[in-house]
PDB file of C-alpha atoms in Angstrom:
ATOM      1  CA  MET A   1       0.000   0.000   0.000  1.00 92.00           C
ATOM      2  CA  LYS A   2       1.287   3.452  -0.887  1.00 96.00           C
ATOM      3  CA  ALA A   3       1.601   5.886   2.002  1.00 97.00           C
ATOM      4  CA  TYR A   4       2.936   9.304   2.947  1.00 98.00           C
ATOM      5  CA  ILE A   5       5.164  10.282   5.824  1.00 98.00           C
ATOM      6  CA  ILE A   6       3.995  13.680   7.004  1.00 98.00           C
ATOM      7  CA  ARG A   7       5.197  16.137   9.625  1.00 98.00           C
ATOM      8  CA  ILE A   8       2.590  18.007  11.684  1.00 98.00           C
ATOM      9  CA  GLU A   9       3.805  21.167  13.462  1.00 98.00           C
ATOM     10  CA  LEU A  10       1.961  23.475  15.855  1.00 98.00           C
ATOM     11  CA  THR A  11       2.718  26.925  14.446  1.00 98.00           C
ATOM     12  CA  GLY A  12       4.362  29.317  16.883  1.00 97.00           C
ATOM     13  CA  SER A  13       5.015  26.719  19.596  1.00 98.00           C
ATOM     14  CA  GLU A  14       8.359  26.987  21.384  1.00 96.00           C
ATOM     15  CA  PRO A  15       9.748  24.420  21.898  1.00 96.00           C
ATOM     16  CA  LEU A  16       8.116  23.083  18.762  1.00 98.00           C
ATOM     17  CA  VAL A  17       5.228  20.659  19.197  1.00 98.00           C
ATOM     18  CA  TRP A  18       5.468  18.220  16.294  1.00 98.00           C
ATOM     19  CA  ARG A  19       4.514  14.742  15.182  1.00 98.00           C
ATOM     20  CA  GLN A  20       5.751  12.585  12.316  1.00 98.00           C
ATOM     21  CA  VAL A  21       3.052  10.227  11.092  1.00 98.00           C
ATOM     22  CA  VAL A  22       2.735   7.810   8.189  1.00 98.00           C
ATOM     23  CA  ILE A  23      -0.717   7.820   6.605  1.00 97.00           C
ATOM     24  CA  PRO A  24      -2.110   5.503   3.919  1.00 96.00           C
ATOM     25  CA  ALA A  25      -2.645   7.092   0.511  1.00 96.00           C
ATOM     26  CA  GLY A  26      -6.198   8.016  -0.378  1.00 95.00           C
ATOM     27  CA  LEU A  27      -7.174   9.638   2.912  1.00 96.00           C
ATOM     28  CA  THR A  28      -9.576  12.567   2.823  1.00 97.00           C
ATOM     29  CA  PHE A  29      -9.145  15.850   4.636  1.00 98.00           C
ATOM     30  CA  LYS A  30     -11.635  14.564   7.211  1.00 97.00           C
ATOM     31  CA  ASP A  31      -9.267  11.630   7.813  1.00 96.00           C
ATOM     32  CA  LEU A  32      -6.310  14.023   8.104  1.00 98.00           C
ATOM     33  CA  HIS A  33      -8.285  16.037  10.660  1.00 98.00           C
ATOM     34  CA  ASP A  34      -8.846  12.805  12.633  1.00 97.00           C
ATOM     35  CA  VAL A  35      -5.111  12.063  12.511  1.00 97.00           C
ATOM     36  CA  ILE A  36      -4.151  15.504  13.843  1.00 98.00           C
ATOM     37  CA  GLN A  37      -6.751  15.331  16.593  1.00 97.00           C
ATOM     38  CA  ASN A  38      -5.611  11.918  17.787  1.00 96.00           C
ATOM     39  CA  ALA A  39      -1.919  12.801  17.589  1.00 97.00           C
ATOM     40  CA  THR A  40      -2.532  15.706  19.986  1.00 97.00           C
ATOM     41  CA  ASN A  41      -4.826  16.292  22.980  1.00 96.00           C
ATOM     42  CA  PHE A  42      -7.848  17.619  21.107  1.00 96.00           C
ATOM     43  CA  LYS A  43     -11.316  16.062  21.223  1.00 93.00           C
ATOM     44  CA  SER A  44     -12.740  16.286  17.708  1.00 94.00           C
ATOM     45  CA  GLY A  45     -12.696  13.568  15.086  1.00 86.00           C
ATOM     46  CA  VAL A  46     -13.202   9.825  15.308  1.00 90.00           C
ATOM     47  CA  PRO A  47     -14.094   8.465  17.802  1.00 87.00           C
ATOM     48  CA  ASN A  48     -15.214  11.629  19.622  1.00 86.00           C
ATOM     49  CA  GLY A  49     -17.263  13.489  17.022  1.00 85.00           C
ATOM     50  CA  LEU A  50     -17.453  17.283  16.774  1.00 91.00           C
ATOM     51  CA  TYR A  51     -15.965  19.534  19.463  1.00 94.00           C
ATOM     52  CA  HIS A  52     -14.764  22.616  17.549  1.00 97.00           C
ATOM     53  CA  LEU A  53     -14.866  23.669  13.894  1.00 97.00           C
ATOM     54  CA  TYR A  54     -11.838  23.497  11.614  1.00 98.00           C
ATOM     55  CA  ASN A  55     -10.617  24.259   8.131  1.00 97.00           C
ATOM     56  CA  PHE A  56      -7.698  23.562   5.835  1.00 98.00           C
ATOM     57  CA  GLU A  57      -6.239  26.360   3.711  1.00 96.00           C
ATOM     58  CA  LEU A  58      -4.702  25.486   0.327  1.00 96.00           C
ATOM     59  CA  PRO A  59      -3.671  28.952  -0.887  1.00 91.00           C
ATOM     60  CA  ASP A  60      -1.799  27.819  -4.004  1.00 91.00           C
ATOM     61  CA  ALA A  61      -4.913  25.990  -5.195  1.00 94.00           C
ATOM     62  CA  ASN A  62      -7.242  28.760  -3.941  1.00 95.00           C
ATOM     63  CA  ILE A  63      -9.198  26.138  -1.977  1.00 97.00           C
ATOM     64  CA  VAL A  64     -10.710  26.064   1.506  1.00 97.00           C
ATOM     65  CA  VAL A  65     -11.718  22.726   3.035  1.00 98.00           C
ATOM     66  CA  THR A  66     -14.029  23.219   6.012  1.00 97.00           C
ATOM     67  CA  ASP A  67     -16.722  21.719   8.224  1.00 96.00           C
ATOM     68  CA  ASN A  68     -17.999  25.234   8.992  1.00 96.00           C
ATOM     69  CA  GLU A  69     -21.556  25.203   7.615  1.00 96.00           C
ATOM     70  CA  GLU A  70     -21.963  28.951   8.081  1.00 95.00           C
ATOM     71  CA  MET A  71     -18.899  29.586   5.952  1.00 95.00           C
ATOM     72  CA  MET A  72     -20.201  27.193   3.290  1.00 96.00           C
ATOM     73  CA  LEU A  73     -23.561  28.987   3.211  1.00 96.00           C
ATOM     74  CA  ASP A  74     -21.861  32.381   2.920  1.00 96.00           C
ATOM     75  CA  HIS A  75     -19.839  31.057  -0.023  1.00 96.00           C
ATOM     76  CA  LYS A  76     -22.943  29.707  -1.762  1.00 96.00           C
ATOM     77  CA  ASP A  77     -24.751  33.000  -1.239  1.00 97.00           C
ATOM     78  CA  PHE A  78     -21.804  34.907  -2.671  1.00 96.00           C
ATOM     79  CA  MET A  79     -21.598  32.695  -5.750  1.00 96.00           C
ATOM     80  CA  ALA A  80     -25.346  33.003  -6.366  1.00 97.00           C
ATOM     81  CA  ASN A  81     -25.473  36.769  -5.856  1.00 96.00           C
ATOM     82  CA  ARG A  82     -22.239  38.178  -7.233  1.00 95.00           C
ATOM     83  CA  ASP A  83     -23.976  41.317  -8.482  1.00 95.00           C
ATOM     84  CA  VAL A  84     -25.337  42.083  -4.999  1.00 95.00           C
ATOM     85  CA  TYR A  85     -21.880  41.786  -3.473  1.00 95.00           C
ATOM     86  CA  GLU A  86     -20.344  43.958  -6.192  1.00 94.00           C
ATOM     87  CA  LYS A  87     -22.937  46.630  -5.478  1.00 93.00           C
ATOM     88  CA  ARG A  88     -22.246  46.347  -1.751  1.00 92.00           C
ATOM     89  CA  LEU A  89     -18.578  46.969  -2.400  1.00 90.00           C
ATOM     90  CA  GLU A  90     -19.423  50.093  -4.354  1.00 90.00           C
ATOM     91  CA  ASP A  91     -21.795  51.449  -1.699  1.00 92.00           C
ATOM     92  CA  ILE A  92     -19.856  50.649   1.456  1.00 90.00           C
ATOM     93  CA  PRO A  93     -18.069  53.545   3.251  1.00 92.00           C
ATOM     94  CA  PRO A  94     -14.427  53.944   2.152  1.00 90.00           C
ATOM     95  CA  GLU A  95     -13.013  52.992   5.546  1.00 92.00           C
ATOM     96  CA  PHE A  96     -14.627  49.527   5.277  1.00 93.00           C
ATOM     97  CA  GLN A  97     -13.890  48.802   1.625  1.00 92.00           C
ATOM     98  CA  ASP A  98     -10.582  47.010   2.174  1.00 95.00           C
ATOM     99  CA  PHE A  99     -12.168  44.721   4.754  1.00 94.00           C
ATOM    100  CA  GLU A 100     -15.147  43.948   2.513  1.00 95.00           C
ATOM    101  CA  LYS A 101     -12.890  43.349  -0.477  1.00 95.00           C
ATOM    102  CA  ARG A 102     -10.798  40.819   1.465  1.00 94.00           C
ATOM    103  CA  ARG A 103     -13.974  39.145   2.718  1.00 95.00           C
ATOM    104  CA  GLN A 104     -15.342  38.781  -0.802  1.00 95.00           C
ATOM    105  CA  GLU A 105     -12.011  37.503  -2.089  1.00 95.00           C
ATOM    106  CA  GLY A 106     -12.162  34.839   0.624  1.00 94.00           C
ATOM    107  CA  LEU A 107     -15.703  33.839  -0.311  1.00 95.00           C
ATOM    108  CA  SER A 108     -14.772  33.587  -3.983  1.00 96.00           C
ATOM    109  CA  ARG A 109     -12.392  30.701  -3.347  1.00 96.00           C
ATOM    110  CA  GLU A 110     -13.298  27.080  -4.073  1.00 96.00           C
ATOM    111  CA  PHE A 111     -14.893  25.426  -1.041  1.00 97.00           C
ATOM    112  CA  TRP A 112     -14.914  21.707  -0.257  1.00 97.00           C
ATOM    113  CA  ARG A 113     -16.307  19.561   2.522  1.00 97.00           C
ATOM    114  CA  PRO A 114     -13.537  17.589   4.270  1.00 97.00           C
ATOM    115  CA  ALA A 115     -14.916  14.123   3.461  1.00 96.00           C
ATOM    116  CA  LYS A 116     -15.210  14.956  -0.259  1.00 96.00           C
ATOM    117  CA  LEU A 117     -11.572  15.721  -1.097  1.00 97.00           C
ATOM    118  CA  SER A 118      -8.448  13.537  -1.014  1.00 97.00           C
ATOM    119  CA  VAL A 119      -5.190  14.905   0.410  1.00 97.00           C
ATOM    120  CA  ASP A 120      -2.934  13.059  -2.051  1.00 96.00           C
ATOM    121  CA  ARG A 121      -2.405  15.634  -4.783  1.00 95.00           C
ATOM    122  CA  PHE A 122      -1.928  18.435  -2.286  1.00 97.00           C
ATOM    123  CA  LEU A 123       0.695  16.525  -0.321  1.00 95.00           C
ATOM    124  CA  LYS A 124       2.486  15.526  -3.524  1.00 93.00           C
ATOM    125  CA  SER A 125       2.607  19.170  -4.624  1.00 93.00           C
ATOM    126  CA  GLY A 126       5.189  19.804  -1.916  1.00 90.00           C
ATOM    127  CA  LYS A 127       3.299  22.847  -0.621  1.00 93.00           C
ATOM    128  CA  PRO A 128       2.505  22.963   3.114  1.00 95.00           C
ATOM    129  CA  ILE A 129      -1.129  22.446   4.104  1.00 97.00           C
ATOM    130  CA  GLU A 130      -2.420  24.923   6.696  1.00 98.00           C
ATOM    131  CA  TYR A 131      -4.842  23.612   9.325  1.00 98.00           C
ATOM    132  CA  MET A 132      -6.846  25.782  11.717  1.00 98.00           C
ATOM    133  CA  TYR A 133      -8.717  24.207  14.636  1.00 98.00           C
ATOM    134  CA  ASP A 134     -11.035  26.017  17.075  1.00 98.00           C
ATOM    135  CA  PHE A 135     -11.606  29.488  15.643  1.00 96.00           C
ATOM    136  CA  GLY A 136     -11.698  30.900  19.190  1.00 96.00           C
ATOM    137  CA  ASP A 137      -8.374  29.581  20.475  1.00 97.00           C
ATOM    138  CA  GLY A 138      -6.982  29.635  16.938  1.00 97.00           C
ATOM    139  CA  TRP A 139      -4.709  26.583  16.886  1.00 98.00           C
ATOM    140  CA  GLN A 140      -2.724  26.675  13.646  1.00 98.00           C
ATOM    141  CA  PHE A 141      -0.801  23.724  12.270  1.00 98.00           C
ATOM    142  CA  GLU A 142       1.351  23.184   9.214  1.00 98.00           C
ATOM    143  CA  ILE A 143       1.382  19.783   7.529  1.00 98.00           C
ATOM    144  CA  LYS A 144       4.326  18.945   5.296  1.00 97.00           C
ATOM    145  CA  LEU A 145       5.195  15.893   3.237  1.00 97.00           C
ATOM    146  CA  ASP A 146       8.498  14.295   4.263  1.00 97.00           C
ATOM    147  CA  ARG A 147       8.373  11.556   1.635  1.00 96.00           C
ATOM    148  CA  ALA A 148       6.171   8.972  -0.058  1.00 96.00           C
ATOM    149  CA  VAL A 149       6.683   5.276   0.679  1.00 95.00           C
ATOM    150  CA  GLU A 150       5.630   2.088  -1.081  1.00 95.00           C
ATOM    151  CA  ASN A 151       4.396  -1.187   0.403  1.00 93.00           C
ATOM    152  CA  TYR A 152       3.150   0.269   3.684  1.00 95.00           C
ATOM    153  CA  PRO A 153       1.784  -2.844   5.449  1.00 94.00           C
ATOM    154  CA  PHE A 154      -0.973  -1.266   7.597  1.00 92.00           C
ATOM    155  CA  GLY A 155      -4.360   0.233   6.805  1.00 91.00           C
ATOM    156  CA  TYR A 156      -4.162   2.824   9.571  1.00 94.00           C
ATOM    157  CA  PRO A 157      -1.884   5.767  10.456  1.00 97.00           C
ATOM    158  CA  SER A 158       1.267   5.168  12.501  1.00 97.00           C
ATOM    159  CA  LEU A 159       3.248   7.545  14.687  1.00 98.00           C
ATOM    160  CA  LEU A 160       6.942   7.535  13.786  1.00 98.00           C
ATOM    161  CA  ASP A 161       8.310  10.337  15.945  1.00 98.00           C
ATOM    162  CA  GLY A 162       7.409  13.530  17.741  1.00 98.00           C
ATOM    163  CA  ALA A 163       8.187  15.877  20.592  1.00 98.00           C
ATOM    164  CA  GLU A 164       6.590  17.999  23.298  1.00 98.00           C
ATOM    165  CA  ASP A 165       3.219  17.860  25.029  1.00 97.00           C
ATOM    166  CA  ALA A 166       0.286  19.088  22.963  1.00 98.00           C
ATOM    167  CA  PRO A 167      -2.174  21.646  24.398  1.00 97.00           C
ATOM    168  CA  PRO A 168      -5.484  20.576  25.919  1.00 97.00           C
ATOM    169  CA  GLU A 169      -8.820  21.773  24.613  1.00 97.00           C
ATOM    170  CA  ASP A 170      -9.953  25.273  25.570  1.00 97.00           C
ATOM    171  CA  ALA A 171      -6.533  26.349  26.862  1.00 97.00           C
ATOM    172  CA  GLY A 172      -6.957  29.809  25.326  1.00 97.00           C
ATOM    173  CA  GLY A 173      -4.407  29.639  22.520  1.00 97.00           C
ATOM    174  CA  LEU A 174      -0.633  29.438  22.856  1.00 97.00           C
ATOM    175  CA  GLY A 175      -0.470  32.083  25.587  1.00 97.00           C
ATOM    176  CA  GLY A 176      -3.033  30.243  27.680  1.00 97.00           C
ATOM    177  CA  PHE A 177      -1.270  26.935  27.007  1.00 97.00           C
ATOM    178  CA  TYR A 178       2.041  28.217  28.360  1.00 97.00           C
ATOM    179  CA  ASP A 179       0.305  29.691  31.415  1.00 97.00           C
ATOM    180  CA  PHE A 180      -1.292  26.284  31.929  1.00 97.00           C
ATOM    181  CA  LEU A 181       2.055  24.466  31.680  1.00 97.00           C
ATOM    182  CA  LYS A 182       3.664  26.852  34.159  1.00 97.00           C
ATOM    183  CA  ALA A 183       1.036  26.077  36.808  1.00 97.00           C
ATOM    184  CA  TYR A 184       0.683  22.390  35.912  1.00 97.00           C
ATOM    185  CA  ARG A 185       4.394  21.611  36.140  1.00 96.00           C
ATOM    186  CA  ASP A 186       5.210  23.630  39.256  1.00 97.00           C
ATOM    187  CA  PRO A 187       3.922  22.099  42.535  1.00 96.00           C
ATOM    188  CA  SER A 188       4.626  25.389  44.322  1.00 97.00           C
ATOM    189  CA  HIS A 189       2.414  27.388  41.950  1.00 97.00           C
ATOM    190  CA  PRO A 190      -0.759  28.643  43.715  1.00 95.00           C
ATOM    191  CA  GLU A 191      -2.937  27.239  40.912  1.00 96.00           C
ATOM    192  CA  HIS A 192      -1.136  23.918  40.603  1.00 97.00           C
ATOM    193  CA  ARG A 193      -3.821  21.731  42.209  1.00 96.00           C
ATOM    194  CA  SER A 194      -6.740  23.365  40.424  1.00 96.00           C
ATOM    195  CA  MET A 195      -4.865  23.166  37.108  1.00 97.00           C
ATOM    196  CA  LYS A 196      -4.196  19.463  37.600  1.00 96.00           C
ATOM    197  CA  THR A 197      -7.903  18.912  38.219  1.00 97.00           C
ATOM    198  CA  TRP A 198      -8.842  20.950  35.156  1.00 97.00           C
ATOM    199  CA  ALA A 199      -6.308  19.066  33.032  1.00 96.00           C
ATOM    200  CA  ARG A 200      -7.868  15.725  33.982  1.00 95.00           C
ATOM    201  CA  SER A 201     -11.315  17.045  33.068  1.00 94.00           C
ATOM    202  CA  GLN A 202      -9.943  18.011  29.631  1.00 94.00           C
ATOM    203  CA  GLY A 203      -8.324  14.645  29.001  1.00 92.00           C
ATOM    204  CA  TYR A 204      -4.868  16.210  28.962  1.00 95.00           C
ATOM    205  CA  GLN A 205      -1.981  13.759  28.573  1.00 95.00           C
ATOM    206  CA  LYS A 206       1.741  14.228  28.275  1.00 96.00           C
ATOM    207  CA  TYR A 207       3.361  13.158  25.019  1.00 97.00           C
ATOM    208  CA  ASP A 208       3.093   9.373  25.015  1.00 97.00           C
ATOM    209  CA  PRO A 209       3.851   7.586  21.712  1.00 98.00           C
ATOM    210  CA  VAL A 210       2.195   4.339  22.850  1.00 97.00           C
ATOM    211  CA  LYS A 211      -1.108   6.024  23.727  1.00 96.00           C
ATOM    212  CA  ILE A 212      -1.037   8.134  20.566  1.00 97.00           C
ATOM    213  CA  GLN A 213      -0.507   5.029  18.431  1.00 96.00           C
ATOM    214  CA  LYS A 214      -3.443   3.337  20.144  1.00 94.00           C
ATOM    215  CA  ARG A 215      -5.647   6.307  19.214  1.00 94.00           C
ATOM    216  CA  LEU A 216      -4.360   6.446  15.641  1.00 95.00           C
ATOM    217  CA  THR A 217      -5.028   2.743  15.148  1.00 93.00           C
ATOM    218  CA  ALA A 218      -8.515   3.186  16.563  1.00 90.00           C
ATOM    219  CA  ILE A 219      -9.426   5.736  13.868  1.00 87.00           C
ATOM    220  CA  VAL A 220     -10.064   2.847  11.489  1.00 80.00           C
ATOM    221  CA  PHE A 221     -11.856   0.608  13.978  1.00 73.00           C
ATOM    222  CA  CYS A 222     -13.834   3.094  16.109  1.00 71.00           C
ATOM    223  CA  GLU A 223     -16.577   4.833  14.158  1.00 59.00           C
ATOM    224  CA  HIS A 224     -17.880   7.430  16.617  1.00 52.00           C
ATOM    225  CA  ASP A 225     -17.544   5.106  19.610  1.00 60.00           C
ATOM    226  CA  PRO A 226     -15.462   6.720  22.404  1.00 56.00           C
ATOM    227  CA  ASP A 227     -15.695   3.528  24.482  1.00 63.00           C
ATOM    228  CA  CYS A 228     -13.631   1.607  21.949  1.00 66.00           C
ATOM    229  CA  LEU A 229     -10.423   3.051  23.418  1.00 58.00           C
ATOM    230  CA  LYS A 230     -11.163   1.850  26.952  1.00 58.00           C
TER     231      LYS A 230
END
C-alpha cells in the first residue's frame, strides 16, 4: 500500500510541538483532521465526534476545506449573488472597503467539505497544508510531506516520531497553554492543584507515543464510539 510520511507542526510553539506520522494514501481531509486530533490532545474527530470547527487552507490551489456550515452557506450566497456583493462593495463607506474586499475575495475561493476531497495531490505538490482548529483559540498547524513510501503494510496511520506535550482543549491559545504548563508543572504554583484537576477534566496527557498510536489505530476501527479506546 502506498503511504505518505507527514510532519505536523503546531505553528508558533516553542519548543516546537510536532509529530511525524505515516498515513495511507487516499485519505480525505476529514481523515487528516482525525489524525491531527488523535496525535494531539484535542477532542474532535473519530471516535469523539465534533468539538470545535476546523478548516484547511490550500492557498496555491485557492481552496478552503471546512466543516464550517456557516462559511459554506456564505460562499454559496456569494456565488449566487455576485452582483449584490459587487454593489455592496461600491456602496460601502471607504473605511470599510478594504475589509469587505478581502472578505469577498475569501468567499470567492473554491470550497470543499472535508470528506469529499483527497489529500494526495496536495501533499504531492510539496506545498505545506495549513490547518486551523477552534476558531476561538486559533490553533494553527502546518502539515508537510516528508516523503512517499511504497508497500506500507498497515491500513491505519502510525506515529513515527514527535516531541513535546500538545495543548489541551480550551486552553486559550498558545499564551493560555504556556500559562497552563507553568502552573501544571510547578507544585509550588498557587494554581497547581486546580490546574491538575482541570487538566484531567480536559483529558490532557503528556506526550506518550504508545497512547497516541493506540488512538491512531482506533481511527479505522472506532466509528464514533469513544468507548472503543477503553
